[in-house]
Coordinates of C-alpha atoms in Angstrom, one line a residue:
M1 CA -48.5 28.3 -11.9
A2 CA -52.0 28.4 -13.3
R3 CA -52.8 28.5 -16.6
Q4 CA -53.8 31.7 -17.7
T5 CA -56.3 32.4 -19.6
K6 CA -56.3 35.4 -20.9
P7 CA -53.6 37.6 -22.9
L8 CA -50.3 39.0 -21.7
N9 CA -50.1 42.6 -21.3
N10 CA -46.8 44.3 -22.0
T11 CA -46.3 45.2 -18.3
E12 CA -46.7 41.7 -17.1
V13 CA -44.1 40.6 -19.5
K14 CA -41.2 43.3 -18.5
N15 CA -42.2 42.1 -14.7
A16 CA -42.0 38.7 -14.9
K17 CA -39.2 38.0 -12.2
A18 CA -37.0 35.0 -12.8
P19 CA -37.9 31.8 -10.9
E20 CA -36.5 29.1 -9.4
R21 CA -37.6 26.9 -12.2
D22 CA -38.8 27.4 -15.6
T23 CA -41.9 29.5 -16.1
T24 CA -44.7 29.1 -18.5
L25 CA -47.3 32.3 -18.9
Y26 CA -49.6 32.2 -21.9
D27 CA -51.0 34.2 -23.9
G28 CA -53.9 32.6 -25.7
D29 CA -53.6 31.1 -29.3
S30 CA -50.5 28.1 -28.6
L31 CA -48.5 31.3 -28.1
E32 CA -46.7 31.1 -24.5
Q33 CA -43.5 32.9 -22.8
L34 CA -41.2 30.3 -20.9
V35 CA -39.3 32.4 -18.1
K36 CA -35.8 30.6 -17.4
P37 CA -34.7 31.1 -13.7
G38 CA -31.5 33.1 -15.2
G39 CA -34.3 35.7 -15.7
S40 CA -34.5 35.4 -19.8
K41 CA -37.9 35.2 -21.3
L42 CA -38.3 32.7 -24.4
W43 CA -41.5 33.2 -27.0
R44 CA -42.6 29.8 -28.1
F45 CA -45.2 29.2 -30.4
R46 CA -46.8 25.3 -29.8
Y47 CA -48.7 23.2 -32.6
Y48 CA -49.8 20.4 -34.5
K49 CA -47.8 19.4 -37.7
P50 CA -49.9 18.7 -40.7
F51 CA -50.7 15.8 -41.7
T52 CA -48.9 13.6 -38.9
R53 CA -50.7 15.8 -35.9
K54 CA -47.4 15.3 -33.5
R55 CA -47.1 18.4 -31.4
A56 CA -44.5 20.6 -32.2
M57 CA -42.6 23.3 -30.8
I58 CA -41.4 26.7 -32.4
S59 CA -39.3 29.6 -31.1
F60 CA -39.8 33.3 -32.0
G61 CA -36.9 34.2 -30.3
A62 CA -36.5 35.8 -26.4
Y63 CA -38.1 39.1 -24.6
P64 CA -37.0 41.9 -24.9
A65 CA -35.5 41.6 -29.0
V66 CA -39.3 40.3 -30.3
S67 CA -41.8 42.1 -28.4
L68 CA -45.1 40.8 -27.0
S69 CA -46.6 42.7 -30.5
E70 CA -44.2 41.3 -33.2
T71 CA -44.4 37.9 -31.3
R72 CA -48.6 38.2 -31.6
Q73 CA -47.8 38.8 -35.3
L74 CA -45.4 35.9 -35.9
R75 CA -47.8 33.6 -34.4
E76 CA -50.6 34.5 -36.7
D77 CA -47.8 33.8 -39.7
A78 CA -47.0 30.6 -38.4
R79 CA -51.7 29.9 -37.8
L80 CA -51.5 31.6 -41.5
L81 CA -49.0 28.7 -42.9
L82 CA -51.1 26.4 -40.8
S83 CA -54.0 26.8 -42.8
K84 CA -52.0 26.0 -45.9
Y85 CA -50.9 22.4 -44.5
I86 CA -47.3 24.3 -44.7
D87 CA -45.0 23.2 -41.3
P88 CA -43.6 26.7 -39.4
Q89 CA -40.5 25.3 -38.5
E90 CA -40.0 23.5 -42.0
H91 CA -40.9 26.8 -43.9
K92 CA -38.6 28.6 -41.6
K93 CA -35.5 26.4 -42.3
I94 CA -36.2 26.5 -45.7
E95 CA -36.4 30.3 -45.7
Q96 CA -32.7 30.8 -43.7
L97 CA -31.1 28.6 -46.6
R98 CA -32.6 30.7 -49.3
Q99 CA -31.2 34.1 -47.7
K100 CA -27.7 32.1 -46.8
S101 CA -27.4 31.5 -50.4
A102 CA -29.0 34.2 -51.7
T103 CA -26.6 36.3 -49.4
E104 CA -23.4 34.0 -50.8
S105 CA -25.2 34.2 -54.3
T106 CA -23.5 37.8 -55.7
F107 CA -23.9 38.7 -58.7
E108 CA -20.2 38.4 -59.8
K109 CA -19.8 34.8 -58.2
V110 CA -23.3 33.9 -60.5
A111 CA -21.5 36.1 -63.5
G112 CA -18.5 33.8 -63.5
D113 CA -20.9 31.2 -63.5
W114 CA -22.5 31.7 -66.5
F115 CA -19.3 33.0 -67.8
K116 CA -18.1 28.8 -67.4
T117 CA -21.1 28.1 -69.9
K118 CA -20.0 31.0 -72.2
E119 CA -16.4 29.0 -72.6
S120 CA -17.6 25.8 -73.6
T121 CA -19.5 26.8 -76.2
G122 CA -16.8 27.0 -78.9
L123 CA -16.7 31.2 -78.1
S124 CA -12.7 32.0 -79.6
T125 CA -10.3 33.4 -76.6
H126 CA -10.3 37.2 -78.1
T127 CA -14.7 37.1 -77.6
L128 CA -14.5 35.6 -74.6
N129 CA -11.9 38.2 -73.3
D130 CA -14.0 40.9 -74.8
I131 CA -17.1 39.7 -72.7
W132 CA -15.6 38.8 -69.2
H133 CA -14.2 42.4 -69.5
S134 CA -16.9 44.4 -70.1
V135 CA -19.6 43.0 -67.5
S136 CA -15.8 43.3 -64.8
K137 CA -15.5 47.0 -66.5
Y138 CA -19.1 48.3 -66.6
V139 CA -21.7 45.9 -64.1
F140 CA -19.6 45.0 -61.1
P141 CA -18.0 47.9 -60.0
H142 CA -21.7 48.9 -59.2
I143 CA -23.9 45.8 -58.6
G144 CA -20.9 42.8 -58.4
S145 CA -21.1 42.5 -54.6
M146 CA -24.9 42.4 -54.6
P147 CA -26.8 39.3 -53.6
I148 CA -28.2 38.9 -56.9
A149 CA -32.1 38.1 -55.3
N150 CA -32.0 41.4 -54.0
I151 CA -30.9 43.4 -57.0
T152 CA -34.0 44.8 -58.9
A153 CA -34.4 45.7 -62.5
Q154 CA -34.2 49.3 -61.7
Q155 CA -30.7 48.8 -59.8
F156 CA -29.3 47.1 -63.3
I157 CA -30.4 49.6 -65.4
G158 CA -28.6 51.8 -63.1
A159 CA -25.4 50.0 -63.2
L160 CA -25.6 50.9 -66.6
E161 CA -26.5 54.3 -67.1
P162 CA -23.0 55.9 -66.7
T163 CA -21.9 53.8 -69.9
H164 CA -25.5 55.0 -71.2
A165 CA -24.9 58.6 -71.0
T166 CA -21.5 58.3 -73.0
G167 CA -23.4 57.4 -75.9
R168 CA -21.7 53.7 -76.0
L169 CA -25.3 52.4 -77.1
E170 CA -24.0 49.1 -78.7
T171 CA -21.9 48.7 -75.4
V172 CA -25.1 49.4 -73.5
K173 CA -27.2 46.6 -75.7
R174 CA -24.8 44.0 -75.6
L175 CA -24.4 44.6 -71.5
S176 CA -27.7 44.5 -71.0
Q177 CA -27.7 40.8 -73.1
R178 CA -25.6 39.3 -70.8
I179 CA -27.1 40.7 -67.5
N180 CA -30.3 39.0 -69.2
E181 CA -28.1 35.7 -69.4
V182 CA -26.4 35.7 -66.0
M183 CA -30.4 36.3 -64.9
E184 CA -32.1 33.6 -66.9
L185 CA -28.9 31.4 -65.0
T186 CA -29.9 32.2 -61.6
L187 CA -33.7 31.4 -62.5
R188 CA -32.9 28.1 -63.9
S189 CA -30.8 27.4 -60.9
F190 CA -33.1 28.6 -58.2
F191 CA -31.6 31.1 -56.6
S192 CA -34.5 34.1 -57.1
K193 CA -37.4 34.8 -58.4
H194 CA -36.2 37.8 -60.1
L195 CA -37.7 38.7 -63.8
V196 CA -34.5 38.9 -66.5
I197 CA -34.6 43.1 -67.3
N198 CA -36.0 43.8 -70.9
T199 CA -32.9 44.1 -73.6
I200 CA -32.7 47.9 -74.1

């Protein structure tokens, strides 16, 4: 098939029939669609890697799950990365790893890591039990199962609101301090870039 010189349109993409062998349709600016004999239609973007200038290709998914307009936006995103000398493939891998880490790193899990550091500070068993009990009772039911990278300061405050409403202001203050410490551990571990909430 001759290389197309004009952008694809939705009708062409939708009506592209399964060929006898792999066929490529070109949309321009290095975006293309690979049409397979089985009928699948795969979006691909070809580019040169920053610095090495080696030819590379990244997949943007399959049609119709990813529409023509969506894949064009992905192409523009990739071109923006390249303008900053960032490899889109490597960026995608890093983002996937970051999202996986964020999903697995719930507030309760990170709080458990934080508590281990408290155990090594020489605090008494009574104090340690009080610390863990307060966080488990007042914080975990609200945000314990949430990925810590996704929790906003407003959600932290919302988790403390029921305790605040009962007038236990000193408890709220201690909980706020403990939440801050957990989030500071998160930042040090590069799990997220969220700001810690201010002590209430």
